[in-house]
PDB file of C-alpha atoms and ligand atoms in Angstrom:
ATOM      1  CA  UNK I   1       0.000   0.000   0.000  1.00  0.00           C
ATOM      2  CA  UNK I   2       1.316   3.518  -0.911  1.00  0.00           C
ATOM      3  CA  UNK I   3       0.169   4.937   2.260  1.00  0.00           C
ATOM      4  CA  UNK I   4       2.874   2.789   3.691  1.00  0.00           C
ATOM      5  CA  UNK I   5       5.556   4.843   2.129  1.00  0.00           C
ATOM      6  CA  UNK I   6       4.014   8.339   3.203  1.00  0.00           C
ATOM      7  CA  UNK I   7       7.092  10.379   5.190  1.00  0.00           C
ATOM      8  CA  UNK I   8       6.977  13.553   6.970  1.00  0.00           C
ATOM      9  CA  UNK I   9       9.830  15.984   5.923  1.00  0.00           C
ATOM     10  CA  UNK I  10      10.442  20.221   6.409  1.00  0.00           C
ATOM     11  CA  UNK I  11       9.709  22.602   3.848  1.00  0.00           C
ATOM     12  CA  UNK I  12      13.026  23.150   2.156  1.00  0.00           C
ATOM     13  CA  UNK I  13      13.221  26.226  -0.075  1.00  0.00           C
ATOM     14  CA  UNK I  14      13.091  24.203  -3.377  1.00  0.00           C
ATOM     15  CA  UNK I  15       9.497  23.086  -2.551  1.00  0.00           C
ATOM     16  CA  UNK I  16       8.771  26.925  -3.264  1.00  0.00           C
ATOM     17  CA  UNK I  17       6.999  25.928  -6.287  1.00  0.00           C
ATOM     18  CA  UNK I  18       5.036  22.495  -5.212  1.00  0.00           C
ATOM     19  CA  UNK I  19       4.113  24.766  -2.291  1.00  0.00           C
ATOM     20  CA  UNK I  20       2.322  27.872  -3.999  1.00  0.00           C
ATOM     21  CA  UNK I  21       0.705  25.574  -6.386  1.00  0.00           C
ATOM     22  CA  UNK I  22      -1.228  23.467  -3.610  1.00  0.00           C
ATOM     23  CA  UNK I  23      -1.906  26.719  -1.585  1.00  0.00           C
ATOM     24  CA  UNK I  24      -3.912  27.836  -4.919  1.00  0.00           C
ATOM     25  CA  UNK I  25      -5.491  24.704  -5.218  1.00  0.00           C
ATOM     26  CA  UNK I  26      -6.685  24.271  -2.224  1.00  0.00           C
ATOM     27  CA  UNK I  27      -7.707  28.208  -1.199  1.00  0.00           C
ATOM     28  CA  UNK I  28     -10.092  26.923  -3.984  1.00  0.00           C
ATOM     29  CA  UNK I  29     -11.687  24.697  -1.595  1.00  0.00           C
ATOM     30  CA  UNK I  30     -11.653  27.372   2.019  1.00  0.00           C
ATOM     31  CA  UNK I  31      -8.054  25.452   3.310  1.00  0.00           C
ATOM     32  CA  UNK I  32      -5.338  26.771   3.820  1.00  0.00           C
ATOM     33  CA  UNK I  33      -2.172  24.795   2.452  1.00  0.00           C
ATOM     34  CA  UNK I  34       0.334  26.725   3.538  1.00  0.00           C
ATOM     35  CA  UNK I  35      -0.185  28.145   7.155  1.00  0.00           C
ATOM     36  CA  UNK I  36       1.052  31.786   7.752  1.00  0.00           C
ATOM     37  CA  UNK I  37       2.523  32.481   4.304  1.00  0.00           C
ATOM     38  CA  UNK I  38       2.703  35.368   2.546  1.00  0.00           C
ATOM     39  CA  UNK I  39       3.784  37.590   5.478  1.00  0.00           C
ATOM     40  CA  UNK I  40       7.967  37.123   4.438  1.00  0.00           C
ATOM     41  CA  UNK I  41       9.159  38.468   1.735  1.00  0.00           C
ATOM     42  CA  UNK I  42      10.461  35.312   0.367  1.00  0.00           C
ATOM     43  CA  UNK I  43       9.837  31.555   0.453  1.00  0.00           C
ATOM     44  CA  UNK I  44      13.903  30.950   1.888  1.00  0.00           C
ATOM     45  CA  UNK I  45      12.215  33.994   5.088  1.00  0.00           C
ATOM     46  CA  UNK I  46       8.967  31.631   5.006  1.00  0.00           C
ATOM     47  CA  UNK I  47      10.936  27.913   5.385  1.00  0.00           C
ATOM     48  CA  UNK I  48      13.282  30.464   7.961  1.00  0.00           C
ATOM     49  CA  UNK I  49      10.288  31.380   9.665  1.00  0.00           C
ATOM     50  CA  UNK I  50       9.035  28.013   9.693  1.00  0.00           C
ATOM     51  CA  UNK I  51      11.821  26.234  11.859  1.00  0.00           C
ATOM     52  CA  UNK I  52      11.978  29.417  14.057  1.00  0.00           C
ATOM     53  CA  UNK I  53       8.273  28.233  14.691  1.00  0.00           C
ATOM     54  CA  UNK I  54       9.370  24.673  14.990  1.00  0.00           C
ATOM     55  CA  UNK I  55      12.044  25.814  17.516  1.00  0.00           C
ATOM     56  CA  UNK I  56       9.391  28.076  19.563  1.00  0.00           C
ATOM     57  CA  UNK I  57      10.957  31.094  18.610  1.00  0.00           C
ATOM     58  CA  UNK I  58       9.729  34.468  19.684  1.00  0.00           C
ATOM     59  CA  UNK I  59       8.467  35.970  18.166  1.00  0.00           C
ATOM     60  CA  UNK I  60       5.696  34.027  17.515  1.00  0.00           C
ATOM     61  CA  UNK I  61       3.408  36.774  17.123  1.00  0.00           C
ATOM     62  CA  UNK I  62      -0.217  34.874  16.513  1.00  0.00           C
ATOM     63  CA  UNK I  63       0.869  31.647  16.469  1.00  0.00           C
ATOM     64  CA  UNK I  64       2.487  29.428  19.713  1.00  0.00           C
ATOM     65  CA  UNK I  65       5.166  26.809  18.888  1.00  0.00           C
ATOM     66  CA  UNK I  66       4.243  24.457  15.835  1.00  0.00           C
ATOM     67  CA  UNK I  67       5.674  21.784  13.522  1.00  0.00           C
ATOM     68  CA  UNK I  68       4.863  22.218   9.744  1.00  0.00           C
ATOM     69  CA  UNK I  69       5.629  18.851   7.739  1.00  0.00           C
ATOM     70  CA  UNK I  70       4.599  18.422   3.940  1.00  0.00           C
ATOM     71  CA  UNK I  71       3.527  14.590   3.590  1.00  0.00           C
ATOM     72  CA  UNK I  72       5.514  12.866   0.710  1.00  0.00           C
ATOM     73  CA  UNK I  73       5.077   9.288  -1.109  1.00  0.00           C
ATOM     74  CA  UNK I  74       7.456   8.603  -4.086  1.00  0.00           C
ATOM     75  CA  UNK I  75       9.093  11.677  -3.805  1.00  0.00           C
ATOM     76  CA  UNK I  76       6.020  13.703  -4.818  1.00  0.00           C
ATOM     77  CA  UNK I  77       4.112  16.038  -2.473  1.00  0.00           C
ATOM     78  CA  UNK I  78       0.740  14.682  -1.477  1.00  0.00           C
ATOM     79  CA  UNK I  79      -0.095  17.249   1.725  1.00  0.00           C
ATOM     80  CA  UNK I  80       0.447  18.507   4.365  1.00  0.00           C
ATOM     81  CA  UNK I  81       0.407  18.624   8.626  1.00  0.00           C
ATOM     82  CA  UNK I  82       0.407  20.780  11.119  1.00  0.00           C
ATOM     83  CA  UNK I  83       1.464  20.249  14.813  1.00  0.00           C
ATOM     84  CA  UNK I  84       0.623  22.247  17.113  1.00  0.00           C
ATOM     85  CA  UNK I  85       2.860  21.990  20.656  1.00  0.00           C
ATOM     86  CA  UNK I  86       0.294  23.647  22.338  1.00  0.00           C
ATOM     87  CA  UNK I  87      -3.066  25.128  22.911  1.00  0.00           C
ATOM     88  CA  UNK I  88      -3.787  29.048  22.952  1.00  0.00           C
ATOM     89  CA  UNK I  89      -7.884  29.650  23.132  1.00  0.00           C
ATOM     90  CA  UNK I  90      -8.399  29.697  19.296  1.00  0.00           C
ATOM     91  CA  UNK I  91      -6.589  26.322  18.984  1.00  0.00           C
ATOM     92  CA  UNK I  92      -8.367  24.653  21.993  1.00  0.00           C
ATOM     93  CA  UNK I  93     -11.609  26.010  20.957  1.00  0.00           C
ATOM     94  CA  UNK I  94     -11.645  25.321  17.073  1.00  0.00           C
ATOM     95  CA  UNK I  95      -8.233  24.918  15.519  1.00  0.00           C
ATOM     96  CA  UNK I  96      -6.990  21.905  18.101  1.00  0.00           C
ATOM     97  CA  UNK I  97      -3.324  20.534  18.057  1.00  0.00           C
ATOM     98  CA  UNK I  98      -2.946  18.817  14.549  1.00  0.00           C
ATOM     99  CA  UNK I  99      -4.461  20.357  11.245  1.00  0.00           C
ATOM    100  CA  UNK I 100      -3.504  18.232   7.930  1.00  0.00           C
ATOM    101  CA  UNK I 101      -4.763  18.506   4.122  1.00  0.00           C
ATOM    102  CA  UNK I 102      -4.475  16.335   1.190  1.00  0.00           C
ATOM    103  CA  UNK I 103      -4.144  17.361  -2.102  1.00  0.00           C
ATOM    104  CA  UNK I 104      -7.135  16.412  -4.258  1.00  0.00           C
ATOM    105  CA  UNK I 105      -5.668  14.521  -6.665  1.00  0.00           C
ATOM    106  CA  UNK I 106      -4.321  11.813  -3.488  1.00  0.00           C
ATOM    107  CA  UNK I 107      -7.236  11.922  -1.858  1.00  0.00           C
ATOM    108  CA  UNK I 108      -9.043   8.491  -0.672  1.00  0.00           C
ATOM    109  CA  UNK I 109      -5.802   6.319  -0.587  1.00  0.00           C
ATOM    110  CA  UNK I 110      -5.436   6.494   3.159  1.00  0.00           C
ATOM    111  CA  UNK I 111      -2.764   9.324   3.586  1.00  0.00           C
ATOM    112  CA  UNK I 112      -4.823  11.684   5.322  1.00  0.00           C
ATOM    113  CA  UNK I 113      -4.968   8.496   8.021  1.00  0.00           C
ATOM    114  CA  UNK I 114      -1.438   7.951   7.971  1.00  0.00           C
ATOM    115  CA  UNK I 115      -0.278  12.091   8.044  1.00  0.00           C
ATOM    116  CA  UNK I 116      -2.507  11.916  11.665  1.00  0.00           C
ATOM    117  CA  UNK I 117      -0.956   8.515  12.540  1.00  0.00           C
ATOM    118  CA  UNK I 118       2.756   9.723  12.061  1.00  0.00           C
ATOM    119  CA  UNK I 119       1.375  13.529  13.390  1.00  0.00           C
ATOM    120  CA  UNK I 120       0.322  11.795  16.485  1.00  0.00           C
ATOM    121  CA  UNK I 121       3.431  10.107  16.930  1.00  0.00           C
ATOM    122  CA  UNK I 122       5.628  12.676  17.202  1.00  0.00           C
ATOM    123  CA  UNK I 123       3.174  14.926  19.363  1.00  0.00           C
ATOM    124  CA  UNK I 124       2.974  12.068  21.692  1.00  0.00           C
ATOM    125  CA  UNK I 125       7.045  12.659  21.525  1.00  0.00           C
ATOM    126  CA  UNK I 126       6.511  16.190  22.674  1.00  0.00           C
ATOM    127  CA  UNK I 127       4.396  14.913  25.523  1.00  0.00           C
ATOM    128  CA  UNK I 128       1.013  16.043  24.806  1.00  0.00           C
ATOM    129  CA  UNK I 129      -1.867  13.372  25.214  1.00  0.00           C
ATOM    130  CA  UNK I 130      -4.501  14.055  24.907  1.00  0.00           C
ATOM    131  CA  UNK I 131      -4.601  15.697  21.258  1.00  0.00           C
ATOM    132  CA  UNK I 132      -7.466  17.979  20.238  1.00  0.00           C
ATOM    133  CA  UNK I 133      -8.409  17.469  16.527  1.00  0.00           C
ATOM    134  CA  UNK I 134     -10.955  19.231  14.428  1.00  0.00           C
ATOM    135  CA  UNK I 135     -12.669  19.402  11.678  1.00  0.00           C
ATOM    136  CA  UNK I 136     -16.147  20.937   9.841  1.00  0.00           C
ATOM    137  CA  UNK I 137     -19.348  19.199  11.268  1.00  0.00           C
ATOM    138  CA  UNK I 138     -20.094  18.086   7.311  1.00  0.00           C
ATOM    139  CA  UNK I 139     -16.468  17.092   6.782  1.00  0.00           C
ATOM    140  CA  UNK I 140     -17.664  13.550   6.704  1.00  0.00           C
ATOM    141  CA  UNK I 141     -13.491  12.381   5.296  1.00  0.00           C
ATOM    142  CA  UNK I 142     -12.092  14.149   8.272  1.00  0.00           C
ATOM    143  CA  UNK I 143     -14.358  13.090  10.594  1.00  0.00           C
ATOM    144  CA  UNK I 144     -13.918   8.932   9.515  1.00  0.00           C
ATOM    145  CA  UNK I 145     -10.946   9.557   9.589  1.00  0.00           C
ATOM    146  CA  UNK I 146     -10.501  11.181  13.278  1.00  0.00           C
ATOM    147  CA  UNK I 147     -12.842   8.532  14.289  1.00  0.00           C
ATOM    148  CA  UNK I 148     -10.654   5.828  13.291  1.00  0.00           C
ATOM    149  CA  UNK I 149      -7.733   7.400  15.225  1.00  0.00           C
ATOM    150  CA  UNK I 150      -9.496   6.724  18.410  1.00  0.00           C
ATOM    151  CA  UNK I 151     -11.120  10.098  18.380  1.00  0.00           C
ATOM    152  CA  UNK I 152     -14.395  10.826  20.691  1.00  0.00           C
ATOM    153  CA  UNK I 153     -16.390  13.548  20.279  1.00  0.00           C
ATOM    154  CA  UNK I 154     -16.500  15.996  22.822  1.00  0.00           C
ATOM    155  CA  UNK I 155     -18.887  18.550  21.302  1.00  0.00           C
ATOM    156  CA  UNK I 156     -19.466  20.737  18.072  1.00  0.00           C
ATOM    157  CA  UNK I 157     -18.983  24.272  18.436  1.00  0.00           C
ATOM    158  CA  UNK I 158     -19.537  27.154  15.947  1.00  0.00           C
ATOM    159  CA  UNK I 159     -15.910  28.661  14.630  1.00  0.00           C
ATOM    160  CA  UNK I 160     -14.977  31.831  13.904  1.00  0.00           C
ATOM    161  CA  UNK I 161     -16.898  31.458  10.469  1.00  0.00           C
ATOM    162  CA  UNK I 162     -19.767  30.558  12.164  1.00  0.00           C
ATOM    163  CA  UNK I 163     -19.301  26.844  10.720  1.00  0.00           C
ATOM    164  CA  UNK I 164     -20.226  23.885  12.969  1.00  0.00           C
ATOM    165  CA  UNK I 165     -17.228  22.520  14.039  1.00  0.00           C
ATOM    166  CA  UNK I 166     -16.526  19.097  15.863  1.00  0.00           C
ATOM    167  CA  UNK I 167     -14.167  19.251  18.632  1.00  0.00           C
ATOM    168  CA  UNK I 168     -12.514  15.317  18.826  1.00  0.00           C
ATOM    169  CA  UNK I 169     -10.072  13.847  21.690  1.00  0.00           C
ATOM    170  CA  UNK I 170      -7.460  11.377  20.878  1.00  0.00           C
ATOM    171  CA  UNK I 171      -5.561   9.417  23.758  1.00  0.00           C
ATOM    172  CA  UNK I 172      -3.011   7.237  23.765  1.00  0.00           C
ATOM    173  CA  UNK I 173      -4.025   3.625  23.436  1.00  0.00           C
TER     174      UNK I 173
HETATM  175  C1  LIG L 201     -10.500  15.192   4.502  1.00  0.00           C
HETATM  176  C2  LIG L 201      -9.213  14.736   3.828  1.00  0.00           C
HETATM  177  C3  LIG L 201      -8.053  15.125   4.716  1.00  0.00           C
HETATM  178  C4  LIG L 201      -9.247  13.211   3.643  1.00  0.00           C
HETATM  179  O1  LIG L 201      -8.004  12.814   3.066  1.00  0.00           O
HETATM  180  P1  LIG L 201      -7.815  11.374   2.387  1.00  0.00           P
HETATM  181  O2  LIG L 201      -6.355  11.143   2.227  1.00  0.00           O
HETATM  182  O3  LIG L 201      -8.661  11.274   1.192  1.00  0.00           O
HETATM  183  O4  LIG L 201      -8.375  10.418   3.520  1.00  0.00           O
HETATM  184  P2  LIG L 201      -8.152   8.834   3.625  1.00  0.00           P
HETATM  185  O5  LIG L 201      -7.857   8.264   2.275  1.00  0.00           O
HETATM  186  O6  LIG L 201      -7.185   8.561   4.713  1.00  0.00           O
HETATM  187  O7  LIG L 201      -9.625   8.397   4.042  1.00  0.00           O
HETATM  188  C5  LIG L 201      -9.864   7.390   4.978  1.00  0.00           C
HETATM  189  C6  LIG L 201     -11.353   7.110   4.992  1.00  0.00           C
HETATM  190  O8  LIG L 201     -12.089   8.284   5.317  1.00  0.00           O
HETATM  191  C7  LIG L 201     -13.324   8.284   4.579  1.00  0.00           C
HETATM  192  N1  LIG L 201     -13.327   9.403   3.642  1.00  0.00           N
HETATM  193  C8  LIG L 201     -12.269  10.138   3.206  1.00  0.00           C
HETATM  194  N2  LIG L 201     -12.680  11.114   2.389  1.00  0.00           N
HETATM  195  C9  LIG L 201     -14.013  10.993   2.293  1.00  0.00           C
HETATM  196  C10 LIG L 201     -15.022  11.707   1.598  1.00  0.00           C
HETATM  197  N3  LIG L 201     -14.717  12.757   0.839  1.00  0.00           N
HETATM  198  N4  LIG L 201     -16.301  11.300   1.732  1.00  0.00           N
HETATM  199  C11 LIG L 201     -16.632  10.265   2.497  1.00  0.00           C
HETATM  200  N5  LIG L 201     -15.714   9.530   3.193  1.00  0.00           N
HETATM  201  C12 LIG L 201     -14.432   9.892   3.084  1.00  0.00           C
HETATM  202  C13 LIG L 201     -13.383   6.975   3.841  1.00  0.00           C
HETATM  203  O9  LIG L 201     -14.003   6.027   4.673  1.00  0.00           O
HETATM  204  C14 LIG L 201     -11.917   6.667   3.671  1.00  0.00           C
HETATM  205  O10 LIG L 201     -11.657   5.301   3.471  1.00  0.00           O
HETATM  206  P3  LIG L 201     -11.924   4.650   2.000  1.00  0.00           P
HETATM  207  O11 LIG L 201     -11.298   5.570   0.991  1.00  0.00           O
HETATM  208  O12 LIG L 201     -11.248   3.309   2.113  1.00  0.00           O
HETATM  209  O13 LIG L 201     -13.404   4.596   1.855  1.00  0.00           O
HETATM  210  C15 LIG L 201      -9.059  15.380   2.430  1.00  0.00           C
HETATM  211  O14 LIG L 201     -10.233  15.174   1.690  1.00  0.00           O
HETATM  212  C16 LIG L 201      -8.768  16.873   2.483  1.00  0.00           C
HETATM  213  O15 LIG L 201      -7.617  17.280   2.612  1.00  0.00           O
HETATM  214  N6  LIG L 201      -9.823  17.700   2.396  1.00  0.00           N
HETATM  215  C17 LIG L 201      -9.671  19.170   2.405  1.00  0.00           C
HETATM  216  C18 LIG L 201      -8.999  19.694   3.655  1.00  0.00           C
HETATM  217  C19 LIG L 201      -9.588  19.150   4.917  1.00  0.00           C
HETATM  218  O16 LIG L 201     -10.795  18.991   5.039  1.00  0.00           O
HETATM  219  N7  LIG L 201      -8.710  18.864   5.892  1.00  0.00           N
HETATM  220  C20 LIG L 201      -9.109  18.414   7.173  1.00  0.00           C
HETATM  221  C21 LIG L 201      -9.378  19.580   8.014  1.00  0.00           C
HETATM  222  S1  LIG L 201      -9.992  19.030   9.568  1.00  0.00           S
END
């Protein structure tokens, strides 16, 4: 299975172009590919800005410490996570700790499973448990796929949008 070859890796300045092309694709859709960009004035400030981040950094301005990872089979870029090392009140309230996307074109081959697997691995690492995830109330492939991480629903809140929005726990098994 492909999934089985899915890695994790850091933005690296050559994936400038990969990068802006899934941001357009999926601002199509209301996501957000490429969290926080277009504040530097280049992608080599962005992928800077984005292990600053990583590292906790100030100044962190809006954010709080987070790990940005584009998901990769084959060599080719299929999406994208982000791990958040903590809550602030946005996060715990609708954004939680781990926010991933795949790319249309990859969808329904089980990455999206595997980026949260390997996404809750490593914020296990950090020592969080348990992880907030979330996702749109009619997101029905989010939600399966939350649900088959061991998430349980705590509620569904209305986001900043106004947009149902589940609010999911995952604990170590
Ligand atoms: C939601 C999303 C992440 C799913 O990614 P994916 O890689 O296609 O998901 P998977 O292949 O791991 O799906 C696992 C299971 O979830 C369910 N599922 C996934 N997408 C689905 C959909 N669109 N409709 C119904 N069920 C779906 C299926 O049961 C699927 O298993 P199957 O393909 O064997 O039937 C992807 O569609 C996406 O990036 N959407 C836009 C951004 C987004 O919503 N991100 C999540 C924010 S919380």
């Amino acid at each position: 299975m492909s999934a089985d070859r899915l890695l994790l890796r850091p933005v690296r300045v050559d994936d400038e172009a990969v990068v802006l092309a899934a941001q357009e694709t999926m601002a199509a859709e209301g996501f957000v590919f490429a969290l926080a960009f277009g504040e530097d004035a280049t992608f080599a400030d962005y992928v800077a800005r984005l292990e600053r981040l990583q590292r906790g950094e100030p100044p962190l301005g809006r954010f709080v410490a987070s790990t940005f990872l584009l998901a990769e089979v084959d060599g080719e870029v299929v999406g994208r996570t982000s791990i958040r090392h903590e809550l602030n009140d946005f996060l715990r309230h609708e954004g939680g700790h781990i926010g991933y996307g795949v790319l249309p074109p990859f969808r329904r081959r089980g990455y999206a499973t595997e980026i949260l697997r390997q996404s809750l691995e490593r914020i296990r690492a950090l020592g969080v448990d348990p992880v907030l995830v979330t996702c749109d109330d009619d997101n029905v492939g989010s939600a399966t796929v939350i649900e088959a991480a061991g998430g349980v629903l705590e509620d569904v809140v209305e986001n900043e949008a106004g947009t149902p929005t589940r609010r999911y726990w995952i604990s170590r098994p």
